Amino acid sequence: MDEVILLLDNYWILRETDPENYYRIKDKEPELRTFFREKLGYTLVINPHLIRVTKIPGEAQAWMGINDFISPLDYSFLYLVLAFLEDKGAEDQFVLSELTEYMVSVFPGDDEIDWTLYQQRRSLVRVLQHLRELGCLKINDGREQNFSENVEAEVLYESTGLSRYFLPSFSADITAFHSGEQFLQQEWGELAEDRGLIRRHRVYRKLLLSPAVYAQGADDPDLQYLRSYGHIVERDVNTWLGADMHLHRLCGLLVFEEKRLLRETFPQTNNLSDIVLKISEILKEGLEQGRWKPENGTINMIEAKFHQMIAECHQRFSPAWYKTYREKPLDKLATEVLEYMENWEMVSVDPIFRTVTIYPLAVKLVGEYPENFDTEGETV
């Protein structure tokens, strides 16, 4: 059902900007509400302005967050802006200097906001752009980018009133929380007596929101759940998402038909994704030739070995790459590839011991160039 994909793929569905999908989902509210509540433990929120599902993950991962944010300060500024907007209703206007003065006055801790610093101005601009993209703000006059270059620049904003729906409701005081795991624990708190229900919700969340569900030890309860109830899970994901579940000895994952792809799926339509597919091909060749010796389903190598594999990939396939990657220094290419693969839970890097652990997902898919592709990077 495409409605589930829409809700998983978007922060929310706004009636004003997407009325077709808003009413389409609203018409199927009863069955959607039941699915999200029973399988994932999510609440389907429907009001006259928007429809959303608060997508709390089954486990916290480093790649989770807002893609456009690049520092912890971005998140600090985000919540200060949301606090400022608490007193602003729909169509209320304000100027940027009003917001920046408020943020300086309430910024917590010993540090202070200094708007003369370019990095801090850029951080605020990223936050404001993100809130505009979500529909929480409108610009009536001026440009945010001007503030990046000039601390005196003004922008006239209008609140849409949607910011009050940005944060989920919490059943506990979160001011003492210091990790993502604490948020997850309070999420399960009310269900502590029903471990089976918690496990079901956790497994479905992992399966639908993460690249793969990996075994955490020989008797991993989540993989055991998928093996025991795989026929039910397979039916659910096929019915509601049009996906197939692939269950292996040490991992489970969803595979979508191309026409039903979500916004964030692998492989993506970019050159970096193509390079990773060729890395996967080299890894698979190495496994078949005995070059790699898996331990508990993973391949472990020193970082220098991974860099050698990048060099081999570059030598064999770089004529097919865009100039940016074809001419990128190999050490920088390896760093970018590793970061990309980490975000897709294909590898993990130990920065202290300089080792790379390669997970099963890294050899799940490989990419092949057309047979008529020659060594000059052109089809003949």
CSV table of C-alpha atoms in Angstrom, one decimal:
chain,number,residue,atom,x,y,z
A,1,MET,CA,0.0,0.0,0.0
A,2,ASP,CA,1.6,3.2,-1.2
A,3,GLU,CA,0.1,5.2,1.8
A,4,VAL,CA,2.5,3.4,4.2
A,5,ILE,CA,5.5,4.3,2.0
A,6,LEU,CA,4.4,7.9,1.9
A,7,LEU,CA,4.2,8.1,5.7
A,8,LEU,CA,7.5,6.4,6.1
A,9,ASP,CA,9.2,8.4,3.4
A,10,ASN,CA,8.1,11.9,4.6
A,11,TYR,CA,8.3,13.7,7.8
A,12,TRP,CA,4.6,14.6,7.4
A,13,ILE,CA,2.0,15.1,4.8
A,14,LEU,CA,0.6,18.6,4.7
A,15,ARG,CA,-3.0,19.2,3.6
A,16,GLU,CA,-2.1,22.7,2.2
A,17,THR,CA,0.7,21.5,-0.1
A,18,ASP,CA,-0.2,17.9,-0.8
A,19,PRO,CA,-4.0,17.6,-0.5
A,20,GLU,CA,-4.3,14.6,-2.8
A,21,ASN,CA,-2.1,12.4,-0.6
A,22,TYR,CA,-3.5,13.9,2.6
A,23,TYR,CA,-7.1,12.8,1.7
A,24,ARG,CA,-5.9,9.6,0.2
A,25,ILE,CA,-4.3,8.6,3.5
A,26,LYS,CA,-7.2,10.0,5.6
A,27,ASP,CA,-9.6,7.8,3.6
A,28,LYS,CA,-7.7,4.7,4.8
A,29,GLU,CA,-7.2,5.9,8.3
A,30,PRO,CA,-8.7,2.8,10.2
A,31,GLU,CA,-6.5,0.2,8.5
A,32,LEU,CA,-3.4,2.4,8.5
A,33,ARG,CA,-3.9,3.2,12.2
A,34,THR,CA,-4.2,-0.5,13.0
A,35,PHE,CA,-1.1,-1.5,11.1
A,36,PHE,CA,1.1,1.1,12.6
A,37,ARG,CA,-0.1,0.5,16.1
A,38,GLU,CA,0.0,-3.3,16.1
A,39,LYS,CA,3.1,-3.9,14.1
A,40,LEU,CA,5.3,-0.9,14.9
A,41,GLY,CA,3.8,0.6,18.0
A,42,TYR,CA,3.4,4.0,16.2
A,43,THR,CA,0.6,6.5,16.6
A,44,LEU,CA,-1.0,7.8,13.4
A,45,VAL,CA,-1.6,11.5,13.9
A,46,ILE,CA,-4.3,13.1,11.8
A,47,ASN,CA,-5.4,16.7,12.2
A,48,PRO,CA,-6.8,19.4,9.9
A,49,HIS,CA,-3.3,20.5,9.0
A,50,LEU,CA,-1.2,17.3,8.5
A,51,ILE,CA,-0.9,13.6,8.8
A,52,ARG,CA,2.3,12.0,10.3
A,53,VAL,CA,3.8,9.0,12.0
A,54,THR,CA,6.5,9.6,14.5
A,55,LYS,CA,9.1,7.2,13.3
A,56,ILE,CA,11.1,6.3,16.4
A,57,PRO,CA,13.7,3.6,15.4
A,58,GLY,CA,14.2,0.2,16.8
A,59,GLU,CA,17.8,1.1,17.6
A,60,ALA,CA,19.8,4.3,17.5
A,61,GLN,CA,22.4,4.5,14.8
A,62,ALA,CA,25.0,7.1,14.0
A,63,TRP,CA,23.6,7.7,10.5
A,64,MET,CA,20.2,8.8,11.8
A,65,GLY,CA,19.5,12.5,11.9
A,66,ILE,CA,18.8,15.4,9.6
A,67,ASN,CA,20.9,15.0,6.5
A,68,ASP,CA,21.5,18.8,6.0
A,69,PHE,CA,22.8,19.2,9.5
A,70,ILE,CA,26.5,18.9,10.0
A,71,SER,CA,27.2,19.8,13.7
A,72,PRO,CA,25.6,19.4,17.1
A,73,LEU,CA,25.2,23.2,17.1
A,74,ASP,CA,22.6,22.8,14.3
A,75,TYR,CA,20.4,20.7,16.6
A,76,SER,CA,20.9,23.1,19.5
A,77,PHE,CA,19.8,26.0,17.3
A,78,LEU,CA,16.9,23.9,15.9
A,79,TYR,CA,15.3,23.5,19.4
A,80,LEU,CA,15.9,27.2,20.2
A,81,VAL,CA,14.1,28.2,17.1
A,82,LEU,CA,11.2,25.8,17.9
A,83,ALA,CA,11.0,27.3,21.4
A,84,PHE,CA,10.8,30.8,19.9
A,85,LEU,CA,8.0,29.7,17.6
A,86,GLU,CA,6.0,28.3,20.5
A,87,ASP,CA,4.5,31.8,20.9
A,88,LYS,CA,3.9,32.3,17.2
A,89,GLY,CA,0.6,31.3,15.6
A,90,ALA,CA,-0.2,30.8,12.0
A,91,GLU,CA,0.5,33.9,9.9
A,92,ASP,CA,2.4,35.7,12.7
A,93,GLN,CA,5.4,37.5,11.3
A,94,PHE,CA,8.8,38.3,12.8
A,95,VAL,CA,12.2,39.5,11.7
A,96,LEU,CA,15.4,37.6,11.9
A,97,SER,CA,17.0,39.9,14.4
A,98,GLU,CA,14.1,39.2,16.8
A,99,LEU,CA,14.9,35.5,16.6
A,100,THR,CA,18.6,35.9,17.0
A,101,GLU,CA,18.3,38.2,20.1
A,102,TYR,CA,16.0,35.6,21.7
A,103,MET,CA,18.5,32.8,21.0
A,104,VAL,CA,21.3,34.8,22.6
A,105,SER,CA,19.2,35.4,25.7
A,106,VAL,CA,18.2,31.8,26.3
A,107,PHE,CA,21.2,29.8,25.1
A,108,PRO,CA,22.0,27.4,27.9
A,109,GLY,CA,25.4,26.5,29.3
A,110,ASP,CA,28.6,28.5,29.8
A,111,ASP,CA,29.2,29.2,26.1
A,112,GLU,CA,27.6,32.1,24.3
A,113,ILE,CA,26.2,32.6,20.8
A,114,ASP,CA,28.4,35.0,18.8
A,115,TRP,CA,26.7,36.0,15.5
A,116,THR,CA,29.9,37.6,14.2
A,117,LEU,CA,31.2,34.0,13.7
A,118,TYR,CA,30.4,32.8,10.2
A,119,GLN,CA,30.0,29.1,11.3
A,120,GLN,CA,27.3,30.0,13.8
A,121,ARG,CA,25.4,32.1,11.2
A,122,ARG,CA,25.6,29.3,8.7
A,123,SER,CA,24.3,26.9,11.3
A,124,LEU,CA,21.3,29.0,11.9
A,125,VAL,CA,20.7,29.3,8.2
A,126,ARG,CA,20.7,25.5,7.8
A,127,VAL,CA,18.1,25.3,10.6
A,128,LEU,CA,15.8,27.9,9.0
A,129,GLN,CA,16.1,26.4,5.6
A,130,HIS,CA,15.1,23.0,7.0
A,131,LEU,CA,12.1,24.4,8.8
A,132,ARG,CA,11.0,26.2,5.6
A,133,GLU,CA,11.3,22.9,3.6
A,134,LEU,CA,9.1,21.2,6.2
A,135,GLY,CA,6.5,24.0,5.9
A,136,CYS,CA,7.0,25.5,9.4
A,137,LEU,CA,8.2,28.9,8.0
A,138,LYS,CA,7.7,31.2,5.0
A,139,ILE,CA,9.8,34.1,3.9
A,140,ASN,CA,7.9,37.3,3.1
A,141,ASP,CA,10.9,39.4,2.4
A,142,GLY,CA,14.7,39.0,2.2
A,143,ARG,CA,17.1,36.0,1.8
A,144,GLU,CA,18.5,33.7,4.5
A,145,GLN,CA,21.8,33.5,2.6
A,146,ASN,CA,22.4,37.2,3.1
A,147,PHE,CA,22.6,36.5,6.8
A,148,SER,CA,25.5,34.1,6.1
A,149,GLU,CA,27.5,37.0,4.7
A,150,ASN,CA,26.3,39.9,6.7
A,151,VAL,CA,25.3,39.7,10.4
A,152,GLU,CA,23.1,42.9,9.9
A,153,ALA,CA,21.0,41.3,7.2
A,154,GLU,CA,17.3,41.1,7.9
A,155,VAL,CA,14.7,38.6,6.8
A,156,LEU,CA,10.9,38.8,7.3
A,157,TYR,CA,9.4,35.5,8.2
A,158,GLU,CA,5.9,34.2,8.7
A,159,SER,CA,5.1,31.3,11.0
A,160,THR,CA,2.7,28.7,9.6
A,161,GLY,CA,1.9,27.3,13.1
A,162,LEU,CA,3.1,23.8,12.1
A,163,SER,CA,6.2,24.0,14.4
A,164,ARG,CA,4.1,23.0,17.4
A,165,TYR,CA,3.6,19.6,15.8
A,166,PHE,CA,7.3,19.1,15.1
A,167,LEU,CA,8.2,17.2,18.3
A,168,PRO,CA,6.6,14.0,19.5
A,169,SER,CA,5.0,13.8,23.0
A,170,PHE,CA,7.2,12.1,25.7
A,171,SER,CA,5.8,10.3,28.7
A,172,ALA,CA,8.9,11.1,30.8
A,173,ASP,CA,11.1,14.1,31.7
A,174,ILE,CA,13.7,14.1,28.9
A,175,THR,CA,15.9,16.9,30.3
A,176,ALA,CA,18.1,14.3,32.1
A,177,PHE,CA,18.5,12.1,29.0
A,178,HIS,CA,22.1,11.9,27.6
A,179,SER,CA,21.8,9.3,24.9
A,180,GLY,CA,19.5,8.0,22.2
A,181,GLU,CA,19.2,4.7,24.1
A,182,GLN,CA,17.4,6.5,26.9
A,183,PHE,CA,14.8,7.8,24.5
A,184,LEU,CA,14.2,4.3,23.3
A,185,GLN,CA,14.0,2.9,26.8
A,186,GLN,CA,11.3,5.4,27.8
A,187,GLU,CA,9.5,4.5,24.6
A,188,TRP,CA,9.2,0.9,25.7
A,189,GLY,CA,8.6,1.8,29.4
A,190,GLU,CA,4.8,1.3,29.3
A,191,LEU,CA,5.1,-2.1,27.7
A,192,ALA,CA,7.8,-3.5,30.0
A,193,GLU,CA,5.5,-6.4,31.0
A,194,ASP,CA,4.9,-7.5,27.4
A,195,ARG,CA,8.3,-8.4,26.1
A,196,GLY,CA,6.8,-10.1,23.1
A,197,LEU,CA,5.1,-6.9,21.9
A,198,ILE,CA,8.2,-4.9,22.4
A,199,ARG,CA,10.2,-7.4,20.3
A,200,ARG,CA,7.6,-7.3,17.5
A,201,HIS,CA,7.7,-3.5,17.4
A,202,ARG,CA,11.5,-3.4,17.5
A,203,VAL,CA,11.9,-5.9,14.7
A,204,TYR,CA,9.4,-4.2,12.4
A,205,ARG,CA,11.0,-0.8,13.1
A,206,LYS,CA,14.5,-2.1,12.3
A,207,LEU,CA,13.3,-3.9,9.2
A,208,LEU,CA,11.3,-0.9,7.8
A,209,LEU,CA,13.7,1.9,8.9
A,210,SER,CA,17.2,0.4,8.7
A,211,PRO,CA,19.2,-1.1,5.8
A,212,ALA,CA,19.3,-4.5,7.5
A,213,VAL,CA,18.6,-6.3,10.7
A,214,TYR,CA,21.9,-7.9,11.8
A,215,ALA,CA,22.3,-10.7,14.4
A,216,GLN,CA,23.8,-9.5,17.6
A,217,GLY,CA,25.3,-12.8,18.7
A,218,ALA,CA,24.4,-16.4,18.1
A,219,ASP,CA,21.0,-16.3,19.8
A,220,ASP,CA,19.9,-12.8,18.7
A,221,PRO,CA,16.2,-12.5,19.6
A,222,ASP,CA,15.3,-10.3,16.6
A,223,LEU,CA,16.6,-12.7,14.0
A,224,GLN,CA,14.9,-15.5,15.9
A,225,TYR,CA,11.6,-13.6,15.7
A,226,LEU,CA,12.1,-13.2,11.9
A,227,ARG,CA,12.8,-16.9,11.6
A,228,SER,CA,9.8,-17.9,13.7
A,229,TYR,CA,7.3,-15.4,12.3
A,230,GLY,CA,8.8,-14.8,8.9
A,231,HIS,CA,5.7,-15.9,7.0
A,232,ILE,CA,3.7,-13.2,8.8
A,233,VAL,CA,6.3,-10.5,8.4
A,234,GLU,CA,6.7,-11.4,4.7
A,235,ARG,CA,3.0,-11.1,4.2
A,236,ASP,CA,2.9,-7.7,6.0
A,237,VAL,CA,5.8,-6.1,4.1
A,238,ASN,CA,4.5,-7.4,0.8
A,239,THR,CA,1.0,-6.2,1.4
A,240,TRP,CA,1.8,-2.8,2.9
A,241,LEU,CA,5.0,-1.9,1.2
A,242,GLY,CA,5.2,-4.1,-1.9
A,243,ALA,CA,8.5,-5.4,-0.7
A,244,ASP,CA,10.1,-8.9,-0.3
A,245,MET,CA,11.9,-9.9,2.8
A,246,HIS,CA,15.2,-11.6,2.3
A,247,LEU,CA,16.2,-13.6,5.4
A,248,HIS,CA,19.8,-14.9,5.7
A,249,ARG,CA,21.6,-16.7,8.5
A,250,LEU,CA,22.9,-13.5,10.0
A,251,CYS,CA,20.7,-10.8,8.7
A,252,GLY,CA,17.3,-9.9,7.3
A,253,LEU,CA,16.4,-7.0,4.9
A,254,LEU,CA,13.7,-5.7,2.6
A,255,VAL,CA,14.1,-5.6,-1.2
A,256,PHE,CA,11.8,-3.3,-3.1
A,257,GLU,CA,10.7,-3.4,-6.7
A,258,GLU,CA,12.2,-0.5,-8.6
A,259,LYS,CA,8.9,1.2,-9.2
A,260,ARG,CA,8.2,1.3,-5.5
A,261,LEU,CA,11.5,2.7,-4.3
A,262,LEU,CA,11.5,5.0,-1.3
A,263,ARG,CA,13.4,8.2,-1.4
A,264,GLU,CA,16.4,6.7,0.5
A,265,THR,CA,17.2,3.2,-0.8
A,266,PHE,CA,20.3,1.5,-2.0
A,267,PRO,CA,21.5,1.6,-4.7
A,268,GLN,CA,21.0,5.3,-5.3
A,269,THR,CA,21.2,7.1,-8.6
A,270,ASN,CA,24.7,8.5,-8.1
A,271,ASN,CA,28.2,7.7,-9.0
A,272,LEU,CA,29.2,6.9,-5.4
A,273,SER,CA,26.6,4.2,-5.2
A,274,ASP,CA,28.0,2.7,-8.4
A,275,ILE,CA,31.4,2.6,-7.0
A,276,VAL,CA,30.2,0.8,-3.9
A,277,LEU,CA,28.5,-1.8,-6.1
A,278,LYS,CA,31.9,-2.4,-7.8
A,279,ILE,CA,33.5,-2.7,-4.4
A,280,SER,CA,30.9,-5.3,-3.6
A,281,GLU,CA,31.9,-7.2,-6.7
A,282,ILE,CA,35.5,-7.2,-5.7
A,283,LEU,CA,34.6,-8.4,-2.2
A,284,LYS,CA,32.5,-11.2,-3.7
A,285,GLU,CA,35.3,-12.2,-6.0
A,286,GLY,CA,37.7,-12.3,-3.0
A,287,LEU,CA,35.3,-14.5,-1.1
A,288,GLU,CA,35.0,-16.9,-4.0
A,289,GLN,CA,38.8,-17.0,-4.4
A,290,GLY,CA,39.5,-17.3,-0.7
A,291,ARG,CA,41.2,-14.0,-0.4
A,292,TRP,CA,38.9,-13.1,2.5
A,293,LYS,CA,38.2,-15.3,5.5
A,294,PRO,CA,34.8,-14.4,7.1
A,295,GLU,CA,34.4,-14.7,10.9
A,296,ASN,CA,30.9,-14.8,12.2
A,297,GLY,CA,29.6,-13.5,8.9
A,298,THR,CA,31.9,-10.5,8.7
A,299,ILE,CA,35.1,-9.7,7.0
A,300,ASN,CA,37.8,-7.9,9.1
A,301,MET,CA,40.7,-6.1,7.5
A,302,ILE,CA,43.1,-3.3,8.3
A,303,GLU,CA,42.2,0.0,6.8
A,304,ALA,CA,45.2,-0.1,4.5
A,305,LYS,CA,43.8,-3.3,2.9
A,306,PHE,CA,40.6,-1.5,2.2
A,307,HIS,CA,42.5,1.3,0.6
A,308,GLN,CA,44.2,-1.3,-1.6
A,309,MET,CA,40.8,-2.5,-2.6
A,310,ILE,CA,39.8,1.0,-3.5
A,311,ALA,CA,42.9,1.3,-5.7
A,312,GLU,CA,42.0,-1.9,-7.4
A,313,CYS,CA,38.5,-0.7,-8.0
A,314,HIS,CA,39.8,2.6,-9.4
A,315,GLN,CA,42.2,0.8,-11.7
A,316,ARG,CA,39.6,-1.6,-13.1
A,317,PHE,CA,36.5,0.6,-13.3
A,318,SER,CA,37.3,4.3,-13.1
A,319,PRO,CA,36.9,5.0,-16.8
A,320,ALA,CA,33.2,4.6,-16.1
A,321,TRP,CA,33.2,7.2,-13.3
A,322,TYR,CA,32.5,10.9,-13.4
A,323,LYS,CA,35.6,13.1,-13.5
A,324,THR,CA,35.1,14.1,-9.9
A,325,TYR,CA,35.7,10.6,-8.7
A,326,ARG,CA,38.0,9.5,-11.5
A,327,GLU,CA,40.5,12.2,-10.5
A,328,LYS,CA,39.9,12.2,-6.7
A,329,PRO,CA,43.0,11.2,-4.6
A,330,LEU,CA,42.7,7.6,-3.5
A,331,ASP,CA,42.9,8.4,0.2
A,332,LYS,CA,40.0,10.9,-0.1
A,333,LEU,CA,38.0,8.5,-2.2
A,334,ALA,CA,38.5,5.7,0.3
A,335,THR,CA,37.3,8.0,3.1
A,336,GLU,CA,34.2,9.0,1.2
A,337,VAL,CA,33.4,5.4,0.3
A,338,LEU,CA,33.8,4.2,3.8
A,339,GLU,CA,31.6,7.0,5.2
A,340,TYR,CA,28.9,6.2,2.6
A,341,MET,CA,29.1,2.4,3.4
A,342,GLU,CA,29.0,3.1,7.1
A,343,ASN,CA,25.8,5.1,6.6
A,344,TRP,CA,24.3,2.1,4.8
A,345,GLU,CA,25.4,-0.3,7.6
A,346,MET,CA,27.7,-2.1,5.2
A,347,VAL,CA,30.8,-1.5,7.2
A,348,SER,CA,32.0,-0.2,10.5
A,349,VAL,CA,35.4,1.6,11.0
A,350,ASP,CA,37.4,1.4,14.2
A,351,PRO,CA,39.3,4.7,14.2
A,352,ILE,CA,41.7,3.6,17.0
A,353,PHE,CA,42.8,0.3,15.6
A,354,ARG,CA,42.4,1.5,12.0
A,355,THR,CA,40.4,-1.6,11.1
A,356,VAL,CA,37.3,-2.1,8.9
A,357,THR,CA,34.5,-4.6,9.6
A,358,ILE,CA,32.5,-5.5,6.5
A,359,TYR,CA,29.0,-6.8,7.0
A,360,PRO,CA,26.9,-9.1,4.8
A,361,LEU,CA,24.9,-6.3,3.2
A,362,ALA,CA,28.2,-5.2,1.5
A,363,VAL,CA,28.1,-8.3,-0.8
A,364,LYS,CA,24.3,-8.6,-1.1
A,365,LEU,CA,24.2,-6.5,-4.3
A,366,VAL,CA,26.8,-6.1,-7.1
A,367,GLY,CA,26.8,-3.9,-10.2
A,368,GLU,CA,27.7,-4.9,-13.7
A,369,TYR,CA,28.5,-2.6,-16.6
A,370,PRO,CA,27.1,-3.4,-20.0
A,371,GLU,CA,29.0,-6.0,-22.0
A,372,ASN,CA,29.7,-3.4,-24.8
A,373,PHE,CA,31.4,-1.0,-22.3
A,374,ASP,CA,35.0,-0.7,-23.3
A,375,THR,CA,38.1,0.3,-21.3
A,376,GLU,CA,37.8,3.9,-22.5
A,377,GLY,CA,34.5,4.4,-20.7
A,378,GLU,CA,32.4,4.6,-23.8
A,379,THR,CA,29.9,2.2,-25.3
A,380,VAL,CA,30.8,0.9,-28.8
